[in-house]
């Protein structure tokens, strides 16, 4: 009896000392970036981090002096990119990391002539150009800039898959899926454009209508060429499909400019029903950038106008 009592006391004491396992802390990421006098990061915990080393505008000796300098945040909210003032190179950073040069070929001289696009995990950068065409393909995991696919810049870059393992590009009457080494994995002859590539690396979303007032879409199978019927996206009156993507689970996500900022919706592939996931109110800043934004999005500037 004494042994059992002692053992019970020991177990009770251990349970009291150890207690229930603590819940894993939610990692702090970037909620959005904004530019007032300088660039700032607003974090998900409410903290604000200054980035004074980031250029706000193209320098006087650039191709387009005074043009707004790109500042991008990866879709996962962990990486941010900017042209730095010291040498005007385009660099990548994490909240607790050091600057890494993306490519020495991408400098502030090319602002508003080249537009960088960042993969969701922040590990790959592609630039589109005013040619039109593409410029730099930089794989930051390997720390190198890759030669152009097919040794030509005559491509339109359409986007990354959510897992950042594939890139979708359009050539003349052709869509091609490339891996990170820019090896062609799938080709389809088609006149259809696309706005997003799913994580199955086969399904692409095709907007229907005239930019910027997209409200309909179709799904395209890049392996078979089969196209789904047209689905009307049932957004609130006066809103349009400003940005379309797939999440990692294959669901369609639409971002749409609202009167106060941006609304984020999950879209039914079958019916077009739009389920509001969240709204983000535009801060009182000259410019703001959400994770996953490209150089220009409909909601970034105070007035909706393209910088291209």
PDB file of C-alpha atoms in Angstrom:
ATOM      1  CA  UNK A   1       0.000   0.000   0.000  1.00  0.00           C
ATOM      2  CA  UNK A   2       2.793   2.405   0.872  1.00  0.00           C
ATOM      3  CA  UNK A   3       4.474   1.661  -2.506  1.00  0.00           C
ATOM      4  CA  UNK A   4       1.232   2.265  -4.414  1.00  0.00           C
ATOM      5  CA  UNK A   5       0.631   5.497  -2.490  1.00  0.00           C
ATOM      6  CA  UNK A   6       4.175   6.671  -3.142  1.00  0.00           C
ATOM      7  CA  UNK A   7       3.859   5.796  -6.837  1.00  0.00           C
ATOM      8  CA  UNK A   8       0.545   7.638  -7.105  1.00  0.00           C
ATOM      9  CA  UNK A   9       2.074  10.684  -5.428  1.00  0.00           C
ATOM     10  CA  UNK A  10       5.061  10.545  -7.776  1.00  0.00           C
ATOM     11  CA  UNK A  11       2.841  10.323 -10.879  1.00  0.00           C
ATOM     12  CA  UNK A  12       0.630  13.155  -9.671  1.00  0.00           C
ATOM     13  CA  UNK A  13       3.670  15.349  -9.001  1.00  0.00           C
ATOM     14  CA  UNK A  14       5.125  14.574 -12.432  1.00  0.00           C
ATOM     15  CA  UNK A  15       1.846  15.402 -14.107  1.00  0.00           C
ATOM     16  CA  UNK A  16       1.680  18.684 -12.209  1.00  0.00           C
ATOM     17  CA  UNK A  17       5.246  19.627 -13.111  1.00  0.00           C
ATOM     18  CA  UNK A  18       5.008  18.632 -16.747  1.00  0.00           C
ATOM     19  CA  UNK A  19       1.458  19.783 -17.469  1.00  0.00           C
ATOM     20  CA  UNK A  20      -0.223  19.626 -20.862  1.00  0.00           C
ATOM     21  CA  UNK A  21       1.968  20.192 -23.920  1.00  0.00           C
ATOM     22  CA  UNK A  22       2.125  23.830 -24.924  1.00  0.00           C
ATOM     23  CA  UNK A  23       0.413  24.751 -28.173  1.00  0.00           C
ATOM     24  CA  UNK A  24       2.806  25.477 -31.030  1.00  0.00           C
ATOM     25  CA  UNK A  25       3.286  29.190 -31.476  1.00  0.00           C
ATOM     26  CA  UNK A  26       1.963  30.556 -34.749  1.00  0.00           C
ATOM     27  CA  UNK A  27       4.960  31.744 -36.774  1.00  0.00           C
ATOM     28  CA  UNK A  28       5.122  35.480 -37.388  1.00  0.00           C
ATOM     29  CA  UNK A  29       5.045  36.300 -41.089  1.00  0.00           C
ATOM     30  CA  UNK A  30       4.536  39.402 -43.234  1.00  0.00           C
ATOM     31  CA  UNK A  31       0.908  40.533 -43.425  1.00  0.00           C
ATOM     32  CA  UNK A  32       1.719  43.195 -46.021  1.00  0.00           C
ATOM     33  CA  UNK A  33       4.296  45.805 -47.002  1.00  0.00           C
ATOM     34  CA  UNK A  34       3.581  49.514 -47.276  1.00  0.00           C
ATOM     35  CA  UNK A  35       5.432  52.573 -48.438  1.00  0.00           C
ATOM     36  CA  UNK A  36       5.119  55.910 -46.709  1.00  0.00           C
ATOM     37  CA  UNK A  37       8.418  57.783 -46.583  1.00  0.00           C
ATOM     38  CA  UNK A  38      10.244  54.429 -46.791  1.00  0.00           C
ATOM     39  CA  UNK A  39       9.203  50.809 -47.149  1.00  0.00           C
ATOM     40  CA  UNK A  40       7.840  49.043 -44.067  1.00  0.00           C
ATOM     41  CA  UNK A  41       6.771  45.492 -43.282  1.00  0.00           C
ATOM     42  CA  UNK A  42       3.626  45.041 -41.207  1.00  0.00           C
ATOM     43  CA  UNK A  43       3.802  41.648 -39.503  1.00  0.00           C
ATOM     44  CA  UNK A  44       0.985  39.317 -38.524  1.00  0.00           C
ATOM     45  CA  UNK A  45       1.593  40.108 -34.847  1.00  0.00           C
ATOM     46  CA  UNK A  46       1.143  43.841 -35.513  1.00  0.00           C
ATOM     47  CA  UNK A  47       4.829  44.789 -35.378  1.00  0.00           C
ATOM     48  CA  UNK A  48       6.222  47.137 -38.025  1.00  0.00           C
ATOM     49  CA  UNK A  49       9.703  46.607 -39.454  1.00  0.00           C
ATOM     50  CA  UNK A  50      11.416  49.423 -41.358  1.00  0.00           C
ATOM     51  CA  UNK A  51      13.297  48.631 -44.572  1.00  0.00           C
ATOM     52  CA  UNK A  52      15.154  51.919 -45.184  1.00  0.00           C
ATOM     53  CA  UNK A  53      17.675  50.264 -47.506  1.00  0.00           C
ATOM     54  CA  UNK A  54      14.971  49.587 -50.137  1.00  0.00           C
ATOM     55  CA  UNK A  55      14.642  51.950 -53.080  1.00  0.00           C
ATOM     56  CA  UNK A  56      11.277  53.670 -53.361  1.00  0.00           C
ATOM     57  CA  UNK A  57      11.791  54.986 -56.901  1.00  0.00           C
ATOM     58  CA  UNK A  58      14.075  54.374 -59.858  1.00  0.00           C
ATOM     59  CA  UNK A  59      17.255  56.511 -59.699  1.00  0.00           C
ATOM     60  CA  UNK A  60      17.946  59.408 -62.046  1.00  0.00           C
ATOM     61  CA  UNK A  61      20.218  57.314 -64.297  1.00  0.00           C
ATOM     62  CA  UNK A  62      17.645  54.531 -64.774  1.00  0.00           C
ATOM     63  CA  UNK A  63      15.723  53.872 -67.976  1.00  0.00           C
ATOM     64  CA  UNK A  64      12.615  55.310 -66.301  1.00  0.00           C
ATOM     65  CA  UNK A  65      13.825  57.742 -63.616  1.00  0.00           C
ATOM     66  CA  UNK A  66      11.356  58.268 -60.794  1.00  0.00           C
ATOM     67  CA  UNK A  67       9.253  55.190 -61.630  1.00  0.00           C
ATOM     68  CA  UNK A  68       8.027  53.263 -58.550  1.00  0.00           C
ATOM     69  CA  UNK A  69      10.532  50.593 -57.500  1.00  0.00           C
ATOM     70  CA  UNK A  70       9.096  47.088 -57.034  1.00  0.00           C
ATOM     71  CA  UNK A  71       8.855  45.628 -53.542  1.00  0.00           C
ATOM     72  CA  UNK A  72       7.525  42.065 -53.383  1.00  0.00           C
ATOM     73  CA  UNK A  73       6.540  39.592 -50.658  1.00  0.00           C
ATOM     74  CA  UNK A  74       6.407  35.852 -51.331  1.00  0.00           C
ATOM     75  CA  UNK A  75       3.042  34.168 -51.010  1.00  0.00           C
ATOM     76  CA  UNK A  76       4.067  32.391 -47.808  1.00  0.00           C
ATOM     77  CA  UNK A  77       4.822  35.757 -46.190  1.00  0.00           C
ATOM     78  CA  UNK A  78       8.386  34.764 -45.282  1.00  0.00           C
ATOM     79  CA  UNK A  79      10.521  36.431 -47.955  1.00  0.00           C
ATOM     80  CA  UNK A  80      10.667  39.978 -49.268  1.00  0.00           C
ATOM     81  CA  UNK A  81      12.432  41.441 -52.289  1.00  0.00           C
ATOM     82  CA  UNK A  82      13.563  44.926 -53.237  1.00  0.00           C
ATOM     83  CA  UNK A  83      16.179  46.985 -55.090  1.00  0.00           C
ATOM     84  CA  UNK A  84      18.682  48.136 -52.498  1.00  0.00           C
ATOM     85  CA  UNK A  85      20.023  51.652 -52.420  1.00  0.00           C
ATOM     86  CA  UNK A  86      23.692  50.790 -51.942  1.00  0.00           C
ATOM     87  CA  UNK A  87      24.329  49.141 -55.327  1.00  0.00           C
ATOM     88  CA  UNK A  88      20.838  49.086 -56.937  1.00  0.00           C
ATOM     89  CA  UNK A  89      20.750  45.281 -57.159  1.00  0.00           C
ATOM     90  CA  UNK A  90      17.566  43.254 -56.590  1.00  0.00           C
ATOM     91  CA  UNK A  91      17.879  41.301 -53.331  1.00  0.00           C
ATOM     92  CA  UNK A  92      15.945  38.807 -51.202  1.00  0.00           C
ATOM     93  CA  UNK A  93      15.642  38.672 -47.431  1.00  0.00           C
ATOM     94  CA  UNK A  94      13.760  36.901 -44.675  1.00  0.00           C
ATOM     95  CA  UNK A  95      12.783  38.632 -41.435  1.00  0.00           C
ATOM     96  CA  UNK A  96      15.831  37.276 -39.603  1.00  0.00           C
ATOM     97  CA  UNK A  97      18.121  36.748 -42.565  1.00  0.00           C
ATOM     98  CA  UNK A  98      20.704  38.618 -44.570  1.00  0.00           C
ATOM     99  CA  UNK A  99      20.343  40.036 -48.056  1.00  0.00           C
ATOM    100  CA  UNK A 100      20.949  37.721 -51.012  1.00  0.00           C
ATOM    101  CA  UNK A 101      21.418  39.076 -54.521  1.00  0.00           C
ATOM    102  CA  UNK A 102      18.844  37.516 -56.850  1.00  0.00           C
ATOM    103  CA  UNK A 103      20.828  38.127 -60.039  1.00  0.00           C
ATOM    104  CA  UNK A 104      23.427  40.727 -60.947  1.00  0.00           C
ATOM    105  CA  UNK A 105      21.626  41.080 -64.265  1.00  0.00           C
ATOM    106  CA  UNK A 106      18.609  42.575 -62.487  1.00  0.00           C
ATOM    107  CA  UNK A 107      19.375  46.163 -61.498  1.00  0.00           C
ATOM    108  CA  UNK A 108      17.420  49.318 -60.761  1.00  0.00           C
ATOM    109  CA  UNK A 109      18.287  50.597 -64.230  1.00  0.00           C
ATOM    110  CA  UNK A 110      15.610  48.214 -65.592  1.00  0.00           C
ATOM    111  CA  UNK A 111      12.757  49.357 -63.307  1.00  0.00           C
ATOM    112  CA  UNK A 112       9.572  49.617 -65.397  1.00  0.00           C
ATOM    113  CA  UNK A 113      11.318  47.733 -68.205  1.00  0.00           C
ATOM    114  CA  UNK A 114      11.510  44.428 -66.319  1.00  0.00           C
ATOM    115  CA  UNK A 115       9.001  43.217 -63.736  1.00  0.00           C
ATOM    116  CA  UNK A 116      10.020  40.514 -61.238  1.00  0.00           C
ATOM    117  CA  UNK A 117       7.625  37.724 -60.256  1.00  0.00           C
ATOM    118  CA  UNK A 118       8.274  35.574 -57.168  1.00  0.00           C
ATOM    119  CA  UNK A 119       7.271  31.972 -56.441  1.00  0.00           C
ATOM    120  CA  UNK A 120       5.080  31.262 -53.419  1.00  0.00           C
ATOM    121  CA  UNK A 121       8.002  29.937 -51.355  1.00  0.00           C
ATOM    122  CA  UNK A 122      10.301  32.799 -52.380  1.00  0.00           C
ATOM    123  CA  UNK A 123      12.868  30.495 -53.978  1.00  0.00           C
ATOM    124  CA  UNK A 124      12.483  31.386 -57.646  1.00  0.00           C
ATOM    125  CA  UNK A 125      12.309  34.728 -59.463  1.00  0.00           C
ATOM    126  CA  UNK A 126      11.305  35.335 -63.072  1.00  0.00           C
ATOM    127  CA  UNK A 127      11.237  38.698 -64.816  1.00  0.00           C
ATOM    128  CA  UNK A 128       8.862  39.689 -67.563  1.00  0.00           C
ATOM    129  CA  UNK A 129       9.966  42.476 -69.876  1.00  0.00           C
ATOM    130  CA  UNK A 130       8.636  45.297 -72.013  1.00  0.00           C
ATOM    131  CA  UNK A 131       9.810  43.464 -75.145  1.00  0.00           C
ATOM    132  CA  UNK A 132       7.348  41.602 -74.518  1.00  0.00           C
ATOM    133  CA  UNK A 133       9.048  38.466 -73.323  1.00  0.00           C
ATOM    134  CA  UNK A 134      11.024  37.157 -70.386  1.00  0.00           C
ATOM    135  CA  UNK A 135      14.392  38.069 -68.931  1.00  0.00           C
ATOM    136  CA  UNK A 136      15.869  36.535 -65.782  1.00  0.00           C
ATOM    137  CA  UNK A 137      15.178  33.058 -64.382  1.00  0.00           C
ATOM    138  CA  UNK A 138      16.860  32.896 -60.963  1.00  0.00           C
ATOM    139  CA  UNK A 139      16.772  29.776 -58.778  1.00  0.00           C
ATOM    140  CA  UNK A 140      17.692  30.995 -55.290  1.00  0.00           C
ATOM    141  CA  UNK A 141      17.904  27.480 -53.862  1.00  0.00           C
ATOM    142  CA  UNK A 142      20.805  26.766 -56.195  1.00  0.00           C
ATOM    143  CA  UNK A 143      22.074  30.328 -56.240  1.00  0.00           C
ATOM    144  CA  UNK A 144      22.247  30.628 -60.003  1.00  0.00           C
ATOM    145  CA  UNK A 145      20.614  32.301 -62.957  1.00  0.00           C
ATOM    146  CA  UNK A 146      19.411  29.852 -65.610  1.00  0.00           C
ATOM    147  CA  UNK A 147      19.640  30.252 -69.384  1.00  0.00           C
ATOM    148  CA  UNK A 148      16.382  31.068 -71.151  1.00  0.00           C
ATOM    149  CA  UNK A 149      14.238  28.031 -72.012  1.00  0.00           C
ATOM    150  CA  UNK A 150      14.743  27.137 -75.646  1.00  0.00           C
ATOM    151  CA  UNK A 151      17.420  29.856 -75.811  1.00  0.00           C
ATOM    152  CA  UNK A 152      14.778  32.459 -76.590  1.00  0.00           C
ATOM    153  CA  UNK A 153      12.987  35.201 -74.671  1.00  0.00           C
ATOM    154  CA  UNK A 154       9.845  34.890 -76.817  1.00  0.00           C
ATOM    155  CA  UNK A 155       7.740  33.618 -73.927  1.00  0.00           C
ATOM    156  CA  UNK A 156       4.949  35.018 -71.814  1.00  0.00           C
ATOM    157  CA  UNK A 157       5.294  33.982 -68.182  1.00  0.00           C
ATOM    158  CA  UNK A 158       1.929  32.896 -66.743  1.00  0.00           C
ATOM    159  CA  UNK A 159       2.791  31.730 -63.236  1.00  0.00           C
ATOM    160  CA  UNK A 160       4.122  29.169 -60.783  1.00  0.00           C
ATOM    161  CA  UNK A 161       2.348  26.154 -59.379  1.00  0.00           C
ATOM    162  CA  UNK A 162       1.529  26.611 -55.648  1.00  0.00           C
ATOM    163  CA  UNK A 163       4.310  24.183 -54.645  1.00  0.00           C
ATOM    164  CA  UNK A 164       6.814  26.265 -56.679  1.00  0.00           C
ATOM    165  CA  UNK A 165       7.950  23.154 -58.581  1.00  0.00           C
ATOM    166  CA  UNK A 166       6.578  24.098 -61.985  1.00  0.00           C
ATOM    167  CA  UNK A 167       6.427  27.207 -64.195  1.00  0.00           C
ATOM    168  CA  UNK A 168       3.797  27.832 -66.859  1.00  0.00           C
ATOM    169  CA  UNK A 169       4.843  29.771 -69.954  1.00  0.00           C
ATOM    170  CA  UNK A 170       3.107  30.590 -73.213  1.00  0.00           C
ATOM    171  CA  UNK A 171       4.801  30.500 -76.592  1.00  0.00           C
ATOM    172  CA  UNK A 172       3.257  30.982 -80.016  1.00  0.00           C
ATOM    173  CA  UNK A 173      -0.075  29.089 -79.823  1.00  0.00           C
ATOM    174  CA  UNK A 174       1.401  26.847 -77.137  1.00  0.00           C
ATOM    175  CA  UNK A 175       1.394  26.410 -73.359  1.00  0.00           C
ATOM    176  CA  UNK A 176       4.415  24.726 -71.787  1.00  0.00           C
ATOM    177  CA  UNK A 177       4.978  23.500 -68.245  1.00  0.00           C
ATOM    178  CA  UNK A 178       8.633  23.672 -67.162  1.00  0.00           C
ATOM    179  CA  UNK A 179      10.298  22.283 -64.061  1.00  0.00           C
ATOM    180  CA  UNK A 180      12.675  24.376 -61.957  1.00  0.00           C
ATOM    181  CA  UNK A 181      15.565  23.412 -64.225  1.00  0.00           C
ATOM    182  CA  UNK A 182      13.572  24.830 -67.174  1.00  0.00           C
ATOM    183  CA  UNK A 183      13.123  21.404 -68.719  1.00  0.00           C
ATOM    184  CA  UNK A 184       9.820  21.117 -70.614  1.00  0.00           C
ATOM    185  CA  UNK A 185       7.508  18.628 -68.880  1.00  0.00           C
ATOM    186  CA  UNK A 186       4.320  19.167 -70.865  1.00  0.00           C
ATOM    187  CA  UNK A 187       3.302  21.024 -74.008  1.00  0.00           C
ATOM    188  CA  UNK A 188      -0.113  21.801 -75.420  1.00  0.00           C
ATOM    189  CA  UNK A 189      -0.906  23.541 -78.685  1.00  0.00           C
ATOM    190  CA  UNK A 190      -3.698  25.986 -77.916  1.00  0.00           C
ATOM    191  CA  UNK A 191      -4.726  29.580 -78.422  1.00  0.00           C
ATOM    192  CA  UNK A 192      -6.120  29.792 -74.897  1.00  0.00           C
ATOM    193  CA  UNK A 193      -4.356  31.931 -72.309  1.00  0.00           C
ATOM    194  CA  UNK A 194      -4.123  31.017 -68.657  1.00  0.00           C
ATOM    195  CA  UNK A 195      -4.058  32.761 -65.310  1.00  0.00           C
ATOM    196  CA  UNK A 196      -2.966  29.991 -62.923  1.00  0.00           C
ATOM    197  CA  UNK A 197      -1.451  26.481 -62.715  1.00  0.00           C
ATOM    198  CA  UNK A 198      -2.645  23.961 -60.124  1.00  0.00           C
ATOM    199  CA  UNK A 199      -0.484  21.726 -57.932  1.00  0.00           C
ATOM    200  CA  UNK A 200      -1.255  18.703 -60.107  1.00  0.00           C
ATOM    201  CA  UNK A 201       0.845  20.500 -62.753  1.00  0.00           C
ATOM    202  CA  UNK A 202      -1.861  19.638 -65.300  1.00  0.00           C
ATOM    203  CA  UNK A 203      -4.853  21.894 -64.577  1.00  0.00           C
ATOM    204  CA  UNK A 204      -4.814  25.533 -65.662  1.00  0.00           C
ATOM    205  CA  UNK A 205      -7.446  28.215 -65.086  1.00  0.00           C
ATOM    206  CA  UNK A 206      -8.440  30.243 -68.139  1.00  0.00           C
ATOM    207  CA  UNK A 207     -10.209  33.602 -67.715  1.00  0.00           C
ATOM    208  CA  UNK A 208     -13.077  34.349 -70.083  1.00  0.00           C
ATOM    209  CA  UNK A 209     -13.864  37.884 -71.194  1.00  0.00           C
ATOM    210  CA  UNK A 210     -11.864  41.074 -71.473  1.00  0.00           C
ATOM    211  CA  UNK A 211      -9.297  42.298 -68.926  1.00  0.00           C
ATOM    212  CA  UNK A 212      -9.789  43.824 -66.407  1.00  0.00           C
ATOM    213  CA  UNK A 213     -13.440  42.806 -66.119  1.00  0.00           C
ATOM    214  CA  UNK A 214     -13.126  39.029 -65.872  1.00  0.00           C
ATOM    215  CA  UNK A 215     -16.117  37.314 -64.247  1.00  0.00           C
ATOM    216  CA  UNK A 216     -16.032  33.944 -66.005  1.00  0.00           C
ATOM    217  CA  UNK A 217     -13.487  31.145 -66.287  1.00  0.00           C
ATOM    218  CA  UNK A 218     -12.829  27.677 -67.647  1.00  0.00           C
ATOM    219  CA  UNK A 219     -10.477  24.884 -66.612  1.00  0.00           C
ATOM    220  CA  UNK A 220      -7.992  23.480 -69.116  1.00  0.00           C
ATOM    221  CA  UNK A 221      -6.328  20.054 -68.927  1.00  0.00           C
ATOM    222  CA  UNK A 222      -2.831  20.623 -70.270  1.00  0.00           C
ATOM    223  CA  UNK A 223      -2.312  16.912 -70.914  1.00  0.00           C
ATOM    224  CA  UNK A 224      -5.440  16.213 -72.950  1.00  0.00           C
ATOM    225  CA  UNK A 225      -6.418  19.690 -74.135  1.00  0.00           C
ATOM    226  CA  UNK A 226      -9.921  19.178 -72.753  1.00  0.00           C
ATOM    227  CA  UNK A 227     -11.665  22.372 -71.609  1.00  0.00           C
ATOM    228  CA  UNK A 228     -14.461  22.560 -69.053  1.00  0.00           C
ATOM    229  CA  UNK A 229     -17.651  24.537 -69.520  1.00  0.00           C
ATOM    230  CA  UNK A 230     -17.657  28.231 -68.701  1.00  0.00           C
ATOM    231  CA  UNK A 231     -18.425  29.062 -65.069  1.00  0.00           C
ATOM    232  CA  UNK A 232     -19.551  32.507 -63.936  1.00  0.00           C
ATOM    233  CA  UNK A 233     -17.783  33.572 -60.741  1.00  0.00           C
ATOM    234  CA  UNK A 234     -20.503  34.898 -58.454  1.00  0.00           C
ATOM    235  CA  UNK A 235     -18.720  37.866 -56.916  1.00  0.00           C
ATOM    236  CA  UNK A 236     -20.551  40.866 -55.422  1.00  0.00           C
ATOM    237  CA  UNK A 237     -21.812  43.448 -57.896  1.00  0.00           C
ATOM    238  CA  UNK A 238     -19.045  45.667 -59.247  1.00  0.00           C
ATOM    239  CA  UNK A 239     -16.232  43.220 -58.376  1.00  0.00           C
ATOM    240  CA  UNK A 240     -14.147  41.224 -60.823  1.00  0.00           C
ATOM    241  CA  UNK A 241     -11.576  38.436 -60.896  1.00  0.00           C
ATOM    242  CA  UNK A 242      -8.474  40.578 -60.429  1.00  0.00           C
ATOM    243  CA  UNK A 243      -6.236  37.682 -59.407  1.00  0.00           C
ATOM    244  CA  UNK A 244      -6.827  33.935 -59.697  1.00  0.00           C
ATOM    245  CA  UNK A 245      -4.763  31.143 -58.165  1.00  0.00           C
ATOM    246  CA  UNK A 246      -5.003  27.588 -56.878  1.00  0.00           C
ATOM    247  CA  UNK A 247      -4.165  26.770 -53.279  1.00  0.00           C
ATOM    248  CA  UNK A 248      -2.075  23.712 -52.404  1.00  0.00           C
ATOM    249  CA  UNK A 249      -5.238  21.593 -52.047  1.00  0.00           C
ATOM    250  CA  UNK A 250      -6.331  22.437 -55.590  1.00  0.00           C
ATOM    251  CA  UNK A 251      -9.108  24.863 -54.669  1.00  0.00           C
ATOM    252  CA  UNK A 252      -9.526  28.036 -56.725  1.00  0.00           C
ATOM    253  CA  UNK A 253      -8.861  31.281 -54.886  1.00  0.00           C
ATOM    254  CA  UNK A 254      -9.849  34.674 -56.270  1.00  0.00           C
ATOM    255  CA  UNK A 255      -8.735  38.080 -55.028  1.00  0.00           C
ATOM    256  CA  UNK A 256     -10.972  40.973 -55.991  1.00  0.00           C
ATOM    257  CA  UNK A 257     -10.616  44.701 -55.474  1.00  0.00           C
ATOM    258  CA  UNK A 258     -13.259  46.181 -53.171  1.00  0.00           C
ATOM    259  CA  UNK A 259     -14.111  49.743 -52.195  1.00  0.00           C
ATOM    260  CA  UNK A 260     -11.920  49.450 -49.088  1.00  0.00           C
ATOM    261  CA  UNK A 261      -9.190  47.035 -50.139  1.00  0.00           C
ATOM    262  CA  UNK A 262      -9.390  43.444 -51.352  1.00  0.00           C
ATOM    263  CA  UNK A 263     -11.664  40.452 -50.814  1.00  0.00           C
ATOM    264  CA  UNK A 264     -10.366  36.881 -50.940  1.00  0.00           C
ATOM    265  CA  UNK A 265     -12.806  34.166 -52.048  1.00  0.00           C
ATOM    266  CA  UNK A 266     -12.854  30.404 -52.530  1.00  0.00           C
ATOM    267  CA  UNK A 267     -14.573  29.583 -55.806  1.00  0.00           C
ATOM    268  CA  UNK A 268     -16.581  26.436 -56.580  1.00  0.00           C
ATOM    269  CA  UNK A 269     -15.285  24.914 -59.822  1.00  0.00           C
ATOM    270  CA  UNK A 270     -18.746  23.498 -60.544  1.00  0.00           C
ATOM    271  CA  UNK A 271     -21.055  26.412 -59.780  1.00  0.00           C
ATOM    272  CA  UNK A 272     -18.855  29.499 -59.487  1.00  0.00           C
ATOM    273  CA  UNK A 273     -20.148  30.150 -55.967  1.00  0.00           C
ATOM    274  CA  UNK A 274     -17.817  32.591 -54.188  1.00  0.00           C
ATOM    275  CA  UNK A 275     -17.248  31.983 -50.478  1.00  0.00           C
ATOM    276  CA  UNK A 276     -15.652  34.958 -48.755  1.00  0.00           C
ATOM    277  CA  UNK A 277     -12.586  33.851 -46.797  1.00  0.00           C
ATOM    278  CA  UNK A 278     -11.478  37.258 -45.556  1.00  0.00           C
ATOM    279  CA  UNK A 279     -11.234  40.911 -46.440  1.00  0.00           C
ATOM    280  CA  UNK A 280      -8.187  43.122 -46.053  1.00  0.00           C
ATOM    281  CA  UNK A 281      -8.640  46.861 -45.615  1.00  0.00           C
ATOM    282  CA  UNK A 282      -6.175  49.041 -47.460  1.00  0.00           C
ATOM    283  CA  UNK A 283      -3.852  50.882 -45.044  1.00  0.00           C
ATOM    284  CA  UNK A 284      -3.402  54.648 -45.184  1.00  0.00           C
ATOM    285  CA  UNK A 285      -0.193  54.442 -47.191  1.00  0.00           C
ATOM    286  CA  UNK A 286       0.894  55.617 -50.614  1.00  0.00           C
ATOM    287  CA  UNK A 287       1.518  52.037 -51.798  1.00  0.00           C
ATOM    288  CA  UNK A 288       0.869  48.638 -50.236  1.00  0.00           C
ATOM    289  CA  UNK A 289       1.757  45.098 -51.268  1.00  0.00           C
ATOM    290  CA  UNK A 290       0.205  41.807 -50.166  1.00  0.00           C
ATOM    291  CA  UNK A 291       2.043  38.453 -50.092  1.00  0.00           C
ATOM    292  CA  UNK A 292       1.818  36.909 -53.539  1.00  0.00           C
ATOM    293  CA  UNK A 293       1.307  40.227 -55.341  1.00  0.00           C
ATOM    294  CA  UNK A 294       3.040  40.930 -58.611  1.00  0.00           C
ATOM    295  CA  UNK A 295       4.523  44.340 -59.356  1.00  0.00           C
ATOM    296  CA  UNK A 296       1.068  45.657 -60.134  1.00  0.00           C
ATOM    297  CA  UNK A 297      -2.265  44.493 -58.719  1.00  0.00           C
ATOM    298  CA  UNK A 298      -5.583  46.284 -58.967  1.00  0.00           C
ATOM    299  CA  UNK A 299      -5.640  47.133 -55.263  1.00  0.00           C
ATOM    300  CA  UNK A 300      -2.020  48.214 -54.777  1.00  0.00           C
ATOM    301  CA  UNK A 301      -2.185  51.853 -55.773  1.00  0.00           C
ATOM    302  CA  UNK A 302      -4.627  54.437 -54.437  1.00  0.00           C
ATOM    303  CA  UNK A 303      -5.984  54.682 -57.963  1.00  0.00           C
ATOM    304  CA  UNK A 304      -6.344  51.526 -60.037  1.00  0.00           C
ATOM    305  CA  UNK A 305      -4.085  52.045 -63.010  1.00  0.00           C
ATOM    306  CA  UNK A 306      -1.464  49.839 -64.546  1.00  0.00           C
ATOM    307  CA  UNK A 307       2.167  50.832 -64.272  1.00  0.00           C
ATOM    308  CA  UNK A 308       3.095  48.809 -67.304  1.00  0.00           C
TER     309      UNK A 308
END
